Each structure stands twice: as C-alpha cells, then as structure tokens.
Amino acid sequence: VEAQDQDLLVDLLGQLHEADQADLLEQVSPQDRESLVRLWGERFDGAVLYELEEGVRDEILEIVDPRVLASAVQEMETDDLVYLVEDMEDAQKAEVLGALDDADRVAVEASLQYEEYTAGRLMSREMVTCPPHWTVGEAIDFMRASEDLPETFYKVILVDPRMHVAGTVALGSIMANRREVKLIDLADTAPRLIRADQPNEDVAYLFNHYHMVSAPVVDGDGRLVGVITIDDAMEILEEEVEEDIMRLGGVGDEELSDSVWETARARFPWLAVNLVTAIIASLVIALFEDTIEAIVALAVLMPIIASMGGNAATQTLTVAVRALATRDLTRANAWRIIRRETLVGLGNGIAFAVIIAGVGLAWFGSPMLGVVLALAMVINLLVAGLSGILIPMALEKAGADPALASGTFVTTVTDVVGFFAFLGLAGILLL
Amino acid sequence: VEAQDQDLLVDLLGQLHEADQADLLEQVSPQDRESLVRLWGERFDGAVLYELEEGVRDEILEIVDPRVLASAVQEMETDDLVYLVEDMEDAQKAEVLGALDDADRVAVEASLQYEEYTAGRLMSREMVTCPPHWTVGEAIDFMRASEDLPETFYKVILVDPRMHVAGTVALGSIMANRREVKLIDLADTAPRLIRADQPNEDVAYLFNHYHMVSAPVVDGDGRLVGVITIDDAMEILEEEVEEDIMRLGGVGDEELSDSVWETARARFPWLAVNLVTAIIASLVIALFEDTIEAIVALAVLMPIIASMGGNAATQTLTVAVRALATRDLTRANAWRIIRRETLVGLGNGIAFAVIIAGVGLAWFGSPMLGVVLALAMVINLLVAGLSGILIPMALEKAGADPALASGTFVTTVTDVVGFFAFLGLAGILLL
C-alpha cells in the first residue's frame, strides 16, 4: 500500500474511524509512519491528531505541512482544539490559532487562560442557551434558525441577562412538550454547576458519582462560560484511573510508542528508589550476620517472611488507594477500616503462621525454627495491614498522591520488619 | 438524628442525591444502618438501592418491608431494575417482579435471558423509535403524544417494520431542522450496533474508543432490542479498570463494607499462592547453602537482586496489562514491544549493574563480589523485562485475564532467576 498510491490509501483510510486511523499510525514503525503521513498529504484529517497519543502526535506535527494542518483544524470543536494546542510549542500554537476564525480563536485562547487539568481547559464553548422565559416553541424556532449548533448537545441552558444559570432543560423534555409550555417549567432549576477552576479529578468524580450527562461550567462570579459533557468526563475518568494503575506499578506516564531510551530513562528513578530501600533491608540483614553464619537455614527462609509481608501489604494498599480515589474512604469510616485491616492482617497472619511453622518443621526438623517462623509471620502480616492502610492515608493527608509512593514505603516497612523480626527472634530463641 | 424523628430524617436525607444517601448508608456501622433504614420506613427510595454496593444492598434488602420495596422499584428504569434484580434470591426476585406492571416485567425478564456481563443485561428497553420515512414534524408530534418517554435519551432510532435499524438521528439535529425535513436525511445511516451477547468489556471499549453517546443493541437476527447509553458505558469502564487494579494488587472484588472475616478469607488464596512461590524461591537458595555458609555477605546482598528484578518486572507487567486492556498492544506491534522491553531491561540492567558493583565494592571491599553483583543484576533485569511482557501476553492468548495471575508468575521468575544467578555466579567466581 505504501507504494505511492495516494487515492487508494485515502480510500482505505477513509473507511476507518479516526480513532482507528490513529491506532494504525501508532502501531507502525516511525519510518512507515512518516511515509504514510507524507502520502496522505493534504487530505490528512485533523480529528486523527486528537486521537493520537502525545509522542506520536508531536512526531506527526513536525511532518505535516502547516497549510494542511491549518485547514485540518478548522473543523474541530474548541475543546478538542484546546487539548491539541496546549502542548504545542509557541510558534506552532500561533500558526494553528492563526488559522482559526475569530470566534474560535478567542474561545480557545480564553480556555488556555485556565490552569492545565481543570474544568476550564476541558469544557466546550459551544453550547445552546436561552432566556428562562422562553417557550418550547421559541426555543425550537431559535435552534432551527441557528447556523452553528454544537455537533452534539443534550441540554439547553437557561441563563439570565447576566449569564447566571437559571436551569437546564433536557432536549428530550423539549421534544415531549407542546410549543406553548415555558422552558422554566420543564427545567431542572438547581443543576450541579462546575467551577472552571475545579480540577479534572473532581469533574470525573462528579459525573461518575451523580450519573451526570452534561454540566454547565461557571466562572468565579457564577457566570456561564462553557459546558462539559459526559464523553469528556469519561475520558478524564479513564486517564485518572490509568494514572493510578501506572503509579501503583511504579511507572510514570509513558506511552507504548516511546523509544527504548525514553522508556528506560523514565523507569530508572523508580528502580533507583527501590535500590535504596533494598539496601536498607540488606543493612538489617547485615546486623544478623553472626546468626546467619550459625544457622544457614535462616538465609534460606527469610525471603518467605519478607515476601508474604510485601504481598499482604500490597493487597491492603491497593484497596486503600482505590478507596481514597473513589472517595469511599473518608474521615467518617477511617477508624473502622483501619481496625478491619489490622484484624485481617492478624487473622491471615495466624493462619499462615500455622502453615509456615509446619513447613519449617517438616523441612528442617526443628520445632523452635517453626515457632520463630510463625511469630515472625504474625508480626509481619500485622504490620503489613497497618502500614498498607496508614501510609496511603498519611500521604493523602499530606497532599501527595497515595498511588505514587505508597508501594515503596510500604514494602520497605515489611522488608525491614520481616527480616528484623525473623532474624532477631532466631537470634534469641535458636542460639 | 437516629432518635426516632422520621420527618426530620426524611427531610435531611431528601436534600441529598441518592448516591450520597447510599454513601452515608455504606459508611455507618451495620447497627446504625439498620436503625436508619427502619426509621426511613415506607419513604425509602428505590434509587438508593441501585447506588449501594452489593454487600450493603443485600443487608438492606433483608430489612426493608417487601411492600415498601415493591413500591420503591416501580419508578425505576428497566436497566437499573435488571441490575438490582439479577443478584437477588428467587423469592425476592419474584416479589419485585410481581410489583412491576406487565410491560416492565416482560422487559426485565427478557433482559435476564441474556448472560451476565453482556450488553443484553446492560441495555435499557426504553427507547424512542420511528419509521425512517417520517419527517421531523411527525417525530416531534409523536413524542409530544407519547406518555412514557425515557427519562433521558439522545437519539431517535429509525427502524423498519421488521425492527432492523435503518439509522439514528440525534435530538439536536431534529431540533435544528424544519418540520418537513425527512428523518432519514438527517440520520447516521450506518451507526455502530452492539450485539446483545457482546461482553461488557467490548461495550466499554467501543464507547470509549469511538466516543459514542448511545448505541442501538440488536439480537442475533439484527433486530433492535434495546439501547445502551454512555452513562452505562462509563460505569462499566470504571468497573473494568477497577477490576484490573484490584487483580494487579492481588485482591478480588472485595468491598470496603465487607467484614473482617469476608476480607481475610477473600485475600487468603492469593497469599497462599504467594507462599508456594516464595517456597520455590527458598528451594533455590537452599541449593547454595554451602556457598552462603562460606560467604555470609551473599545472604545480606541476595534480596537486593531479587527485589530489583521484581520491581522492574512489575513495571513492564503494568504497562503490558494496561496495553492489552486498552487494545493498544496487538499482534501488529507485539514484536516491537517485546524488543523494546528487552532492550529497556538490558539498559537499566547495565546502569544498575555499575551502581551495585560500586556498592558491593565499597561495602565489602571485594572487586569480585562487585562483578558477581553486576552480572546477576544484568541477567535479572533482562529476564524481568522479558517475562514482564511475555507472561501477560501468553495469559491473554490462553484466554485468561492477564491482570489476574501475571504478578505472581513474573515475580516467581525474577526471584528464582535472581537467586540462582547471584548465588550460582558467586559459587563459581568467589569460591
């Protein structure tokens, strides 16, 4: 296909949704990507840019002819444009903005005034507003006369002359009522409003929690400035959860199309932190070199205690981080959850203490070694439960993201406690 | 408040959204929950049930008076009812279904015919359909005359007499056009259809990937049976990602309101699997008891190699599991990603080999120990990268969920390889 047949290419790609065209571009090698985009030429579609992940998009922006780009962006909605433009370098940004008509450019520039990752960046400026005293008939006539209705919208927003929101009316109920019915009588007169400076995280939470479909966005003075719809919220929700998963796994915001060098460099810091904590655990072991020298079996068994503690802590931690993110873990139930995790740690600690004592006894034939293993297991799983819940809560309280650093802290605790308890008890009870 | 003042309680709760009422019920203790629901009495709202997590819901269903329940469910939409009823015991299910009017009962029963976690269960039966030859005016008159329009809907579905979908028309474009325009001329005549037997996972993917707002659901013969809207898809998307996070953390589908006993029992199997794999790693160490007896420093340092391997593998694994879930990792780019992960493992392996060799030399003053540490580090991080990508891909190919079991497999590999490489090389080079 890549043998220069532009018509065939455009034809084939034209059958695909933009999201699939973007997937295709992401999955081919950088060389193929470049020749594909060049061949695409001026029939390249701006919507594809929106679908691409950042690394690939930057690459393609450098290849695409500025004139093609300018015409490609003219048909995009302002919220998608903001998303596209916000990461561009200044020269490129100016070029894209210059290609827009005045109304769109002003809208995009106004959105860019808001902080990144807030509702102000997310919202669309395309919305349908009416005075509250209008009737269904007037609203329908107004919409029929408008040339520039948003591509999709679900609600008409009622605003007074000072742009304060008086209510929202679902399109469905406009349809379902007679022309003479007043809009205000059909309206939800106390809709949930979103402030333009609210972080994305709040937006995703509100939409998800209250099953919202669209929400008016207001500025600090309560004036309507835009609207956020559920499809934006869904994207944000996915990004937020994605970020949590990646951070829990010790990975930053890398993308599948990143190069080897970018990926290795991005993962290095996390491994470096882990190296430091692993060395701390080693220092604890070093304290007991004499004990290990006397009983080598201890070196064989000690990773079991540490590993079980690490796993139990990860379980608790995962639950805690999710519960904090979904706001299910609050001050109201914190004590109950801490108590629960402590008891779960103790319960499973006792269960596995019995098992591991049996293993120790069967393997090395020493009842006292079994006792040491059992005691160390109970202690470490109890500490795992406690630190798994307390550390993320403390990080949240300190204003940090509990998903980001909890893992390392928590497993350091269980490693140190695990080695210390096991080797320490062995030193006392076995020597 | 719980001192018997029903009016005050209902008044206070009435100011809250059902989702917040549900949160309140989830966060108080079981005793408080019971007295709250009893006091609520017959003014209890069915929508709250829908918002509750399963454990708490079951509790409350046992408390609530069947008559109250029956009247509470009458106002719910059929898709919410299906969600509520599907987990009930037969007696309770029959009671709720009996309380519904005939049309709703038939709709709920029809949805329950489909497998759990498929589009058929998820879809709503409330939808607005018109013949394709109708005009905008006819559609509006039809909707004005209908008594039972869905609470929210975004599109009118055009169906022929055999219930095959001819297209969908957004409400916005009906509004924006004159009464005499034909619906078919405004329609998207090739909308993406969802088959009733498609799994939830596919539904979430399609909505997210193609930014869909609503989609007609068809049966095996292509006949329209329902509609899924983006709010359902958003919930499913969140559930799917939640499940991935929990499984990566070694936790099942536990809820914050589960009891100590339920939680401990749910987490036990995962810890048991980990115990087995930890014992396997210990068996590897046991092979080298003589080596450790000769040089105790090995016991001090060996957890560092294992821990770095485990962390590097978790990084790769997290990226792989996510990429598989979002369908970014496909057969088309698999080889490129495997190659990338191998090179990243090698690169960071070499970087940390240099660092750890320095640490070993500084701490124990033995250059040869530094060499052993360095070689073991390179080997283990390389294996970590490879197993971190290959194991989830293999699980996916075998039809298992890569999030579920990858973690244990992968860290077992890095523990075994780490201990074997480090102690084995030490035996050869240091003794």
Short mmCIF file of N, CA, C and O in Angstrom, two decimals, chain A residues 183-248:
data_model
loop_
_atom_site.label_atom_id
_atom_site.label_comp_id
_atom_site.label_asym_id
_atom_site.label_seq_id
_atom_site.Cartn_x
_atom_site.Cartn_y
_atom_site.Cartn_z
N LEU A 183 -40.13 27.02 29.12
CA LEU A 183 -38.93 26.21 29.39
C LEU A 183 -38.67 26.10 30.88
O LEU A 183 -38.30 25.03 31.37
N ILE A 184 -38.87 27.20 31.60
CA ILE A 184 -38.51 27.18 33.02
C ILE A 184 -39.34 26.15 33.78
O ILE A 184 -38.91 25.60 34.80
N ASP A 185 -40.55 25.84 33.25
CA ASP A 185 -41.39 24.85 33.92
C ASP A 185 -40.89 23.42 33.69
O ASP A 185 -41.28 22.50 34.39
N LEU A 186 -40.07 23.24 32.66
CA LEU A 186 -39.51 21.91 32.36
C LEU A 186 -38.12 21.75 32.96
O LEU A 186 -37.54 20.67 32.93
N ALA A 187 -37.57 22.86 33.48
CA ALA A 187 -36.14 22.86 33.80
C ALA A 187 -35.82 22.22 35.14
O ALA A 187 -36.66 22.19 36.04
N ASP A 188 -34.63 21.68 35.20
CA ASP A 188 -34.01 21.37 36.48
C ASP A 188 -33.42 22.71 36.95
O ASP A 188 -32.45 23.19 36.38
N THR A 189 -34.04 23.32 37.97
CA THR A 189 -33.66 24.69 38.31
C THR A 189 -32.49 24.75 39.28
O THR A 189 -32.03 25.84 39.63
N ALA A 190 -32.00 23.59 39.74
CA ALA A 190 -30.82 23.63 40.60
C ALA A 190 -29.80 22.61 40.09
O ALA A 190 -29.45 21.66 40.79
N PRO A 191 -29.34 22.78 38.84
CA PRO A 191 -28.39 21.80 38.31
C PRO A 191 -27.05 21.93 39.03
O PRO A 191 -26.73 23.00 39.54
N ARG A 192 -26.31 20.82 39.08
CA ARG A 192 -24.97 20.88 39.64
C ARG A 192 -24.08 21.68 38.69
O ARG A 192 -23.96 21.31 37.53
N LEU A 193 -23.47 22.75 39.19
CA LEU A 193 -22.57 23.56 38.36
C LEU A 193 -21.14 23.16 38.66
O LEU A 193 -20.81 22.72 39.76
N ILE A 194 -20.28 23.31 37.68
CA ILE A 194 -18.86 23.04 37.88
C ILE A 194 -18.12 24.36 37.74
O ILE A 194 -18.40 25.14 36.85
N ARG A 195 -17.22 24.64 38.68
CA ARG A 195 -16.43 25.87 38.58
C ARG A 195 -15.27 25.63 37.62
O ARG A 195 -14.64 24.56 37.63
N ALA A 196 -14.95 26.64 36.82
CA ALA A 196 -13.92 26.47 35.78
C ALA A 196 -12.56 26.11 36.36
O ALA A 196 -11.74 25.51 35.69
N ASP A 197 -12.33 26.46 37.65
CA ASP A 197 -11.01 26.15 38.21
C ASP A 197 -10.98 24.82 38.96
O ASP A 197 -9.99 24.49 39.61
N GLN A 198 -12.06 24.05 38.90
CA GLN A 198 -12.05 22.74 39.57
C GLN A 198 -11.17 21.76 38.80
O GLN A 198 -11.20 21.74 37.57
N PRO A 199 -10.39 20.96 39.53
CA PRO A 199 -9.51 20.01 38.83
C PRO A 199 -10.29 18.91 38.12
O PRO A 199 -11.39 18.56 38.53
N ASN A 200 -9.69 18.37 37.08
CA ASN A 200 -10.28 17.28 36.29
C ASN A 200 -10.79 16.14 37.16
O ASN A 200 -11.83 15.55 36.87
N GLU A 201 -9.99 15.83 38.17
CA GLU A 201 -10.33 14.75 39.09
C GLU A 201 -11.73 14.95 39.68
O GLU A 201 -12.52 14.01 39.74
N ASP A 202 -12.03 16.19 40.11
CA ASP A 202 -13.36 16.48 40.66
C ASP A 202 -14.44 16.30 39.61
O ASP A 202 -15.52 15.79 39.90
N VAL A 203 -14.13 16.73 38.39
CA VAL A 203 -15.11 16.62 37.31
C VAL A 203 -15.46 15.15 37.08
O VAL A 203 -16.64 14.78 37.03
N ALA A 204 -14.44 14.32 36.99
CA ALA A 204 -14.68 12.89 36.76
C ALA A 204 -15.49 12.31 37.90
O ALA A 204 -16.44 11.55 37.69
N TYR A 205 -15.14 12.69 39.13
CA TYR A 205 -15.86 12.17 40.29
C TYR A 205 -17.33 12.57 40.24
O TYR A 205 -18.21 11.73 40.44
N LEU A 206 -17.61 13.86 39.99
CA LEU A 206 -18.98 14.34 40.00
C LEU A 206 -19.84 13.64 38.94
O LEU A 206 -20.95 13.18 39.21
N PHE A 207 -19.30 13.54 37.72
CA PHE A 207 -20.06 12.88 36.65
C PHE A 207 -20.35 11.43 37.00
O PHE A 207 -21.44 10.93 36.81
N ASN A 208 -19.34 10.76 37.52
CA ASN A 208 -19.47 9.34 37.81
C ASN A 208 -20.40 9.12 38.99
O ASN A 208 -21.28 8.26 38.96
N HIS A 209 -20.24 9.93 40.01
CA HIS A 209 -21.00 9.73 41.25
C HIS A 209 -22.47 10.08 41.04
O HIS A 209 -23.35 9.36 41.50
N TYR A 210 -22.74 11.17 40.37
CA TYR A 210 -24.12 11.63 40.22
C TYR A 210 -24.73 11.26 38.88
O TYR A 210 -25.79 11.74 38.53
N HIS A 211 -24.05 10.41 38.10
CA HIS A 211 -24.57 9.98 36.80
C HIS A 211 -25.00 11.17 35.95
O HIS A 211 -26.10 11.20 35.40
N MET A 212 -24.15 12.17 35.89
CA MET A 212 -24.48 13.37 35.12
C MET A 212 -24.21 13.15 33.64
O MET A 212 -23.39 12.32 33.27
N VAL A 213 -24.89 13.90 32.80
CA VAL A 213 -24.74 13.77 31.36
C VAL A 213 -24.03 15.00 30.79
O VAL A 213 -23.21 14.90 29.89
N SER A 214 -24.38 16.16 31.32
CA SER A 214 -23.64 17.36 30.97
C SER A 214 -23.81 18.34 32.12
O SER A 214 -24.76 18.25 32.88
N ALA A 215 -22.87 19.26 32.24
CA ALA A 215 -22.93 20.20 33.34
C ALA A 215 -22.44 21.57 32.87
O ALA A 215 -21.42 21.66 32.18
N PRO A 216 -23.15 22.63 33.25
CA PRO A 216 -22.69 23.97 32.92
C PRO A 216 -21.44 24.30 33.74
O PRO A 216 -21.33 23.89 34.89
N VAL A 217 -20.51 25.02 33.12
CA VAL A 217 -19.31 25.44 33.83
C VAL A 217 -19.41 26.95 34.06
O VAL A 217 -19.75 27.70 33.13
N VAL A 218 -19.14 27.39 35.29
CA VAL A 218 -19.26 28.81 35.61
C VAL A 218 -17.92 29.35 36.10
O VAL A 218 -17.07 28.60 36.59
N ASP A 219 -17.75 30.68 35.96
CA ASP A 219 -16.50 31.28 36.46
C ASP A 219 -16.69 31.69 37.92
O ASP A 219 -17.71 31.38 38.54
N GLY A 220 -15.70 32.37 38.48
CA GLY A 220 -15.73 32.72 39.89
C GLY A 220 -16.94 33.56 40.29
O GLY A 220 -17.40 33.50 41.43
N ASP A 221 -17.48 34.30 39.34
CA ASP A 221 -18.65 35.13 39.64
C ASP A 221 -19.97 34.41 39.31
O ASP A 221 -21.03 35.03 39.30
N GLY A 222 -19.88 33.12 39.01
CA GLY A 222 -21.10 32.37 38.75
C GLY A 222 -21.65 32.57 37.35
O GLY A 222 -22.79 32.21 37.07
N ARG A 223 -20.85 33.15 36.45
CA ARG A 223 -21.32 33.35 35.07
C ARG A 223 -20.98 32.13 34.22
O ARG A 223 -19.88 31.59 34.30
N LEU A 224 -21.94 31.75 33.37
CA LEU A 224 -21.75 30.59 32.50
C LEU A 224 -20.61 30.84 31.51
O LEU A 224 -20.61 31.84 30.80
N VAL A 225 -19.63 29.94 31.47
CA VAL A 225 -18.53 30.11 30.50
C VAL A 225 -18.40 28.92 29.54
O VAL A 225 -17.69 29.00 28.54
N GLY A 226 -19.05 27.79 29.86
CA GLY A 226 -18.92 26.65 28.97
C GLY A 226 -19.73 25.48 29.47
O GLY A 226 -20.53 25.62 30.40
N VAL A 227 -19.52 24.34 28.84
CA VAL A 227 -20.26 23.15 29.25
C VAL A 227 -19.35 21.94 29.12
O VAL A 227 -18.50 21.88 28.23
N ILE A 228 -19.47 21.02 30.08
CA ILE A 228 -18.71 19.77 29.99
C ILE A 228 -19.71 18.65 29.80
O ILE A 228 -20.74 18.61 30.47
N THR A 229 -19.41 17.75 28.84
CA THR A 229 -20.33 16.65 28.61
C THR A 229 -19.71 15.34 29.06
O THR A 229 -18.50 15.24 29.28
N ILE A 230 -20.55 14.32 29.19
CA ILE A 230 -20.14 13.06 29.80
C ILE A 230 -19.00 12.39 29.04
O ILE A 230 -18.17 11.71 29.63
N ASP A 231 -18.91 12.62 27.72
CA ASP A 231 -17.82 11.97 26.98
C ASP A 231 -16.46 12.52 27.40
O ASP A 231 -15.48 11.78 27.49
N ASP A 232 -16.39 13.83 27.71
CA ASP A 232 -15.14 14.38 28.25
C ASP A 232 -14.86 13.77 29.61
O ASP A 232 -13.72 13.39 29.93
N ALA A 233 -15.92 13.68 30.43
CA ALA A 233 -15.75 13.14 31.78
C ALA A 233 -15.27 11.69 31.73
O ALA A 233 -14.44 11.26 32.53
N MET A 234 -15.77 10.94 30.76
CA MET A 234 -15.38 9.54 30.64
C MET A 234 -13.89 9.44 30.30
O MET A 234 -13.19 8.60 30.85
N GLU A 235 -13.44 10.31 29.41
CA GLU A 235 -12.03 10.30 29.07
C GLU A 235 -11.15 10.63 30.27
O GLU A 235 -10.13 9.99 30.51
N ILE A 236 -11.59 11.65 31.03
CA ILE A 236 -10.85 12.05 32.21
C ILE A 236 -10.83 10.94 33.24
O ILE A 236 -9.79 10.64 33.83
N LEU A 237 -11.97 10.31 33.42
CA LEU A 237 -12.05 9.20 34.39
C LEU A 237 -11.04 8.12 34.00
O LEU A 237 -10.29 7.62 34.84
N GLU A 238 -11.00 7.80 32.71
CA GLU A 238 -10.07 6.77 32.29
C GLU A 238 -8.62 7.21 32.52
O GLU A 238 -7.79 6.42 32.96
N GLU A 239 -8.33 8.47 32.22
CA GLU A 239 -6.96 8.96 32.44
C GLU A 239 -6.56 8.89 33.91
O GLU A 239 -5.44 8.52 34.24
N GLU A 240 -7.50 9.29 34.78
CA GLU A 240 -7.19 9.29 36.21
C GLU A 240 -6.90 7.88 36.72
O GLU A 240 -5.95 7.66 37.47
N VAL A 241 -7.73 6.92 36.29
CA VAL A 241 -7.54 5.55 36.77
C VAL A 241 -6.27 4.96 36.17
O VAL A 241 -5.50 4.27 36.84
N GLU A 242 -6.05 5.26 34.90
CA GLU A 242 -4.83 4.84 34.22
C GLU A 242 -3.60 5.32 35.01
O GLU A 242 -2.65 4.57 35.23
N GLU A 243 -3.64 6.58 35.40
CA GLU A 243 -2.53 7.16 36.15
C GLU A 243 -2.30 6.40 37.46
O GLU A 243 -1.17 6.10 37.83
N ASP A 244 -3.41 6.09 38.14
CA ASP A 244 -3.30 5.33 39.39
C ASP A 244 -2.66 3.97 39.15
O ASP A 244 -1.78 3.54 39.90
N ILE A 245 -3.12 3.27 38.11
CA ILE A 245 -2.56 1.94 37.82
C ILE A 245 -1.08 2.05 37.56
O ILE A 245 -0.26 1.31 38.10
N MET A 246 -0.69 3.01 36.71
CA MET A 246 0.70 3.16 36.35
C MET A 246 1.54 3.48 37.58
O MET A 246 2.61 2.92 37.78
N ARG A 247 1.05 4.39 38.40
CA ARG A 247 1.82 4.78 39.58
C ARG A 247 1.93 3.64 40.57
O ARG A 247 2.98 3.45 41.20
N LEU A 248 0.86 2.86 40.72
CA LEU A 248 0.95 1.70 41.60
C LEU A 248 1.98 0.71 41.08
O LEU A 248 2.64 0.02 41.86
#
